[in-house]
XYZ file of C-alpha atoms in Angstrom:
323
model
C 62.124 45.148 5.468
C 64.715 44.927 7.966
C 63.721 41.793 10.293
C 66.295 42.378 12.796
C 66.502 45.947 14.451
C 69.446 45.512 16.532
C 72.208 43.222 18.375
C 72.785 43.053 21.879
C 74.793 40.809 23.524
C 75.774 39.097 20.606
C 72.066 37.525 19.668
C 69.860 39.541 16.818
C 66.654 41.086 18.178
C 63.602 40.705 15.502
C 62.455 44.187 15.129
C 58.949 43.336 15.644
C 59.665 42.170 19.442
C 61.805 45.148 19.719
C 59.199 47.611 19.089
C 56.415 45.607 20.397
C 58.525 46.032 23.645
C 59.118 49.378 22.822
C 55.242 50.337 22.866
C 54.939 48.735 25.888
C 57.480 50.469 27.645
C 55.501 54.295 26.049
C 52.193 53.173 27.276
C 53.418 52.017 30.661
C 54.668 55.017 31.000
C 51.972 56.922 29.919
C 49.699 55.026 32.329
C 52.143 55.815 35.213
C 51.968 59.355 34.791
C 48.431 59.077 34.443
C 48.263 57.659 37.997
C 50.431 60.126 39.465
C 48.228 62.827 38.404
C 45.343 61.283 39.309
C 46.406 60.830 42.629
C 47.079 57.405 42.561
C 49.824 54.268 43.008
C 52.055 54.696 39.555
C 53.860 51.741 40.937
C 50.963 49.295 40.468
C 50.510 50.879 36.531
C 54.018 49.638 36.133
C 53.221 46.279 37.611
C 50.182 45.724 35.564
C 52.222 46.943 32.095
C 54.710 44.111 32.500
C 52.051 41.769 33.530
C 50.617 42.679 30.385
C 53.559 42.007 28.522
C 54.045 38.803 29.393
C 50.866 37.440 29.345
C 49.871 39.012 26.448
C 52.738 38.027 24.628
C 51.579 34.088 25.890
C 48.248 35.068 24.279
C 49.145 36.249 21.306
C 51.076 33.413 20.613
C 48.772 30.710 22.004
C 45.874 32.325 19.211
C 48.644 32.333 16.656
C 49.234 28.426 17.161
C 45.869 27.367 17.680
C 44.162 29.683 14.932
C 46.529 31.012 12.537
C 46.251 27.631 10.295
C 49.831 26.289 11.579
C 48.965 24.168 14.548
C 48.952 20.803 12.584
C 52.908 22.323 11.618
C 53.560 22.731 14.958
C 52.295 19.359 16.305
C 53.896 17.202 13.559
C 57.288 19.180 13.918
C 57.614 17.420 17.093
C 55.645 13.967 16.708
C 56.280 13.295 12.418
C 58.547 16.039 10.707
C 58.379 13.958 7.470
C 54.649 14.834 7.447
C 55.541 18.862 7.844
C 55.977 20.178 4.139
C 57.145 23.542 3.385
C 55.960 24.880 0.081
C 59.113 26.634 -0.952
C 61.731 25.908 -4.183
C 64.292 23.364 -3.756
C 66.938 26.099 -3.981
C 65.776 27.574 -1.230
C 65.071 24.807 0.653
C 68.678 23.273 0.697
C 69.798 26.834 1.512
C 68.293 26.678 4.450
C 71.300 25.809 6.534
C 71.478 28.210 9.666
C 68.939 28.438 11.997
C 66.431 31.495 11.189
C 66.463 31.519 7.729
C 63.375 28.905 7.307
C 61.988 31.158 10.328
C 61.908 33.809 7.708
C 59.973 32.163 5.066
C 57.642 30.666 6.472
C 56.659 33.320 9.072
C 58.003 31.610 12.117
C 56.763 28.271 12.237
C 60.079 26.254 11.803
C 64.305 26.203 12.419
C 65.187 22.623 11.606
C 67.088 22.503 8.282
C 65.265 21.627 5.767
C 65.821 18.415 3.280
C 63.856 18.672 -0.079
C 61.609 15.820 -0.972
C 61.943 15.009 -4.574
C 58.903 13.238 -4.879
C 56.518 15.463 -3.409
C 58.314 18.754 -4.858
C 58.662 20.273 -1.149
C 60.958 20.803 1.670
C 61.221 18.807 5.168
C 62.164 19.549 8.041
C 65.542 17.297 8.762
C 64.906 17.322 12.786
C 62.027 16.768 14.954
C 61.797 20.580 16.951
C 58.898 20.237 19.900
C 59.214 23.831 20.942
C 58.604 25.911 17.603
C 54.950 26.438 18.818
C 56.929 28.745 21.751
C 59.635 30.476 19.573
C 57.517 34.001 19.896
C 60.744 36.273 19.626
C 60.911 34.825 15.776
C 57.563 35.897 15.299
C 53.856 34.851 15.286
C 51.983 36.966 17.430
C 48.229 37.753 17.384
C 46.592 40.929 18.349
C 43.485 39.830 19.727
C 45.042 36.525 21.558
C 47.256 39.089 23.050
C 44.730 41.390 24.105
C 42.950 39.116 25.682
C 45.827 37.685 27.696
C 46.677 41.079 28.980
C 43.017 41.905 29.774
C 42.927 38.756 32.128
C 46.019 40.141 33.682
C 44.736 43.373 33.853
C 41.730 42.443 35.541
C 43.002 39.648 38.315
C 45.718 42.566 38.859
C 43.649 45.282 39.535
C 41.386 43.674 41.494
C 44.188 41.903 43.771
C 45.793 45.790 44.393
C 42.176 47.110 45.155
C 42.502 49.928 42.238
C 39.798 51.399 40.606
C 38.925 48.778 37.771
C 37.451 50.965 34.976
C 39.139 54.106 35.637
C 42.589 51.459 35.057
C 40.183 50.468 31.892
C 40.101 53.946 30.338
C 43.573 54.924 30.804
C 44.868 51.506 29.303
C 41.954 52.296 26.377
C 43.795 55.772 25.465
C 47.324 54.002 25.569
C 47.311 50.796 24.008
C 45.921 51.975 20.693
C 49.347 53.635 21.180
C 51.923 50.581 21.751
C 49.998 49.017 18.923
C 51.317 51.415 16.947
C 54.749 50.901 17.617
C 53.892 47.298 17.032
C 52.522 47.606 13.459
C 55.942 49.521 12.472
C 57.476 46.191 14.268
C 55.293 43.744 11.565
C 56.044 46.090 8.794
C 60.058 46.141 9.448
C 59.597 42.324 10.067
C 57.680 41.794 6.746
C 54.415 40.502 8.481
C 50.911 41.170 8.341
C 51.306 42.411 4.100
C 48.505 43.175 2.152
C 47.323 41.860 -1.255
C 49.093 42.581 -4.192
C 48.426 46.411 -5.588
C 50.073 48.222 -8.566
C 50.340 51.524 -7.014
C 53.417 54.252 -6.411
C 52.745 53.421 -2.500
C 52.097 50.032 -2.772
C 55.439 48.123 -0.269
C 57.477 45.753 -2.145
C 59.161 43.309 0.214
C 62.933 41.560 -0.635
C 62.644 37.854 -1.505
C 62.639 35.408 0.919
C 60.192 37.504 2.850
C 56.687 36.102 3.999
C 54.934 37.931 1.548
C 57.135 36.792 -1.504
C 56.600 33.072 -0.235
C 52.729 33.564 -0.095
C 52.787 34.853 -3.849
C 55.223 31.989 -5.086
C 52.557 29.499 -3.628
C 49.865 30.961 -5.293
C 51.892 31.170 -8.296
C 52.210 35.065 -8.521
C 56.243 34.615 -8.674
C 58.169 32.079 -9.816
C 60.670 31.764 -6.924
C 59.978 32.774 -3.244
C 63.264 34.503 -3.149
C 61.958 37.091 -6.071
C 61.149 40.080 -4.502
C 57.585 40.418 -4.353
C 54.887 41.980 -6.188
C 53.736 45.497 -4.814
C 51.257 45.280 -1.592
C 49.029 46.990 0.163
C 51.426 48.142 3.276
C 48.363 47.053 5.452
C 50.772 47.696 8.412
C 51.030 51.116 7.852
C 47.443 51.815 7.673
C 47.047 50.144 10.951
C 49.674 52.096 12.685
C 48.188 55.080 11.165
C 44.824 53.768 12.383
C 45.932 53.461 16.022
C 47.497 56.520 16.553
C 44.145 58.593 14.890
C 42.229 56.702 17.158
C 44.386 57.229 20.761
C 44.477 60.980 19.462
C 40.238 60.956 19.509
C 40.492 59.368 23.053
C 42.638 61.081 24.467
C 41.945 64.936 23.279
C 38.337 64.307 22.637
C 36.198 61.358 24.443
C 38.492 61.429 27.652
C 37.169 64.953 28.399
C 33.745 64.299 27.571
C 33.228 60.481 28.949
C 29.979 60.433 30.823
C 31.026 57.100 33.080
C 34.170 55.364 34.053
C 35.083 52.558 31.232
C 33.934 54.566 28.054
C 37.210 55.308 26.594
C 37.535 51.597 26.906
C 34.543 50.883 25.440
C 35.141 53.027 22.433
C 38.976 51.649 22.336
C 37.345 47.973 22.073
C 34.523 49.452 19.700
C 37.021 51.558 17.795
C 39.935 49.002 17.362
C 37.275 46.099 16.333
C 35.320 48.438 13.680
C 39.227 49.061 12.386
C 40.735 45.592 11.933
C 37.371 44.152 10.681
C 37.645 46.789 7.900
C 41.657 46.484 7.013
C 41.434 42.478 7.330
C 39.941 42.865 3.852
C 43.211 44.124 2.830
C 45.492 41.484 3.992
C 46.948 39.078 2.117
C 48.842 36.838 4.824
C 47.852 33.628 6.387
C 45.744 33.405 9.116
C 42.946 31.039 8.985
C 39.080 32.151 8.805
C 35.880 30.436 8.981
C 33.333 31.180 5.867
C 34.217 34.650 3.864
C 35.714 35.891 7.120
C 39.444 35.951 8.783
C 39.719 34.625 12.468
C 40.765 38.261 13.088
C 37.338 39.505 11.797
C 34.981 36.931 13.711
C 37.205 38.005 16.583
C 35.998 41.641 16.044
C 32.519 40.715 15.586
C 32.570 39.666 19.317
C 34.396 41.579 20.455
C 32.221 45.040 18.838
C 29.210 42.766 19.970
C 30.595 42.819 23.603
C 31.377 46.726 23.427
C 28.155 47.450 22.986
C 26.495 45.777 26.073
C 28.996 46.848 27.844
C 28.519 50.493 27.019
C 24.840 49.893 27.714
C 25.295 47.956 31.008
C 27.772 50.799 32.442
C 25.333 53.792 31.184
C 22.718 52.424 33.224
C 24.944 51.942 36.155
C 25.204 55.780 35.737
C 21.803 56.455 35.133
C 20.449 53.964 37.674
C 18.035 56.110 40.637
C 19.056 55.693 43.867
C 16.122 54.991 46.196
């Protein structure tokens, strides 16, 4: 676990920003060359990958506040911070005297200092902090909140700049399986996103202090959240893994064969949804569900739901006579 990757002018960089940035800088450029060789405008691919930065970066992190079972955090860090309780030891609470460390522990919710509360057995926040809910560099980013911000982008984009929508579609199918790649090494160097605990020679075990050792101290797994913590499933790996197997089949083997514009996208959507629904059984983090299921998995439902008419609404575009 390393949670910053490097310093630049003087401020840490987490490394999960750093190589979230980092696959979006590959599959921009990917998509660039893409349109070059296709014979079209590689200047607008560039345009529509930082779009899709930064709105998908606002999306990810709007999902993460609303959904992620934090927003109640969020809102009383700015209106009541004596109702905001951090399950962590008193040690580490009173520790907690620079800002980041909290940020740390708790998975990016909070950077007041923290004041333990005898009574209750928790720590408090010491200052009210209105903007945590925007503090996205420290982490607390969802996948699906921030693929759907950059698909909005994408689309209002595209259309504005007159450029072939679902041609755009299957190129950015074949290369953001790829930045989400880069972004999965980003959650496991940031010591996000763990899985449950498993006694194995590959199982990850992350420093104390780190998300997934305060997750096990709450449910009583460790004594202390700054124990290092039992071995987990290193969930991030087999979704980095997972997204580079499947921008390999798109790219060397659908791509060729696609029988209509938008497939690779389709089967990206398909693909990715089939994927996450699968590994969410392995996680172990927080992020808030309905019934058995994560948010993350309801999200895939839809979204594999949606992949599907759309595959069958395109294919009859294709099909379609023309009197």
């Amino acid at each position: 676990m390393r949670p910053a990757l490097l310093e630049l002018f003087g401020t840490l960089w987490p490394s999960y920003f750093v190589l979230l940035a980092a696959g979006f800088v590959f599959a921009t450029w990917g998509g660039a060359l893409w349109a070059r060789r296709v014979g079209h405008n590689p200047d607008v691919i560039v345009d529509l990958g930082l779009s899709m930065l930064i709105f998908g970066v606002l999306g990810g992190r709007l999902l993460h506040v609303l959904c992620d079972g934090h927003l109640d955090d969020y809102v009383h860090l700015c209106t009541a911070p004596e109702l905001v309780s951090w399950k962590i030891g008193r040690a580490e609470c009173l520790r907690a005297d620079t800002p980041g460390q909290l940020d740390a522990w708790l998975g990016a919710s909070a950077r007041a200092l923290g004041r333990w509360d005898e009574a209750a057995g928790v720590c408090r926040p010491i200052e009210r902090d209105c903007f945590a809910w925007a503090r996205f560099w420290a982490g607390g980013l969802t996948y699906y909140g921030g693929f759907l911000g950059a698909s909005l982008a994408a689309w209002f984009l595209l259309r504005r700049d007159r450029f072939p929508f679902w041609k755009a579609a299957d190129m950015a199918g074949q290369m953001v399986p790829l930045g989400l790649c880069f972004g999965r090494m980003g959650c496991l160097l940031g010591g996000c996103c763990f899985g449950k605990p498993w006694d194995s020679p590959i199982g990850v075990v992350f420093p104390g202090g780190s998300p997934a050792s305060h997750v096990q101290a709450e449910l009583g797994l460790l004594d202390s959240s700054m124990l290092p913590s039992l071995p987990v499933h290193p969930t991030q790996l087999y979704e980095a893994a997972g997204a580079l197997a499947l921008t390999l089949l798109l790219v060397l083997w659908l791509h060729p064969r696609k029988r209509y514009d938008g497939q690779v996208f389709v089967a990206f959507v398909g693909g990715y949804a089939t994927l996450r629904f699968l590994l969410e059984f392995a996680r172990a983090d927080e992020r808030g569900g309905v019934a058995a299921l994560s948010t993350s998995q309801w999200l895939g439902v839809g979204l594999g739901l949606g992949a599907l008419w759309l595959h069958r609404r395109l294919e009859s575009r294709r099909t379609r006579p023309i009197c």
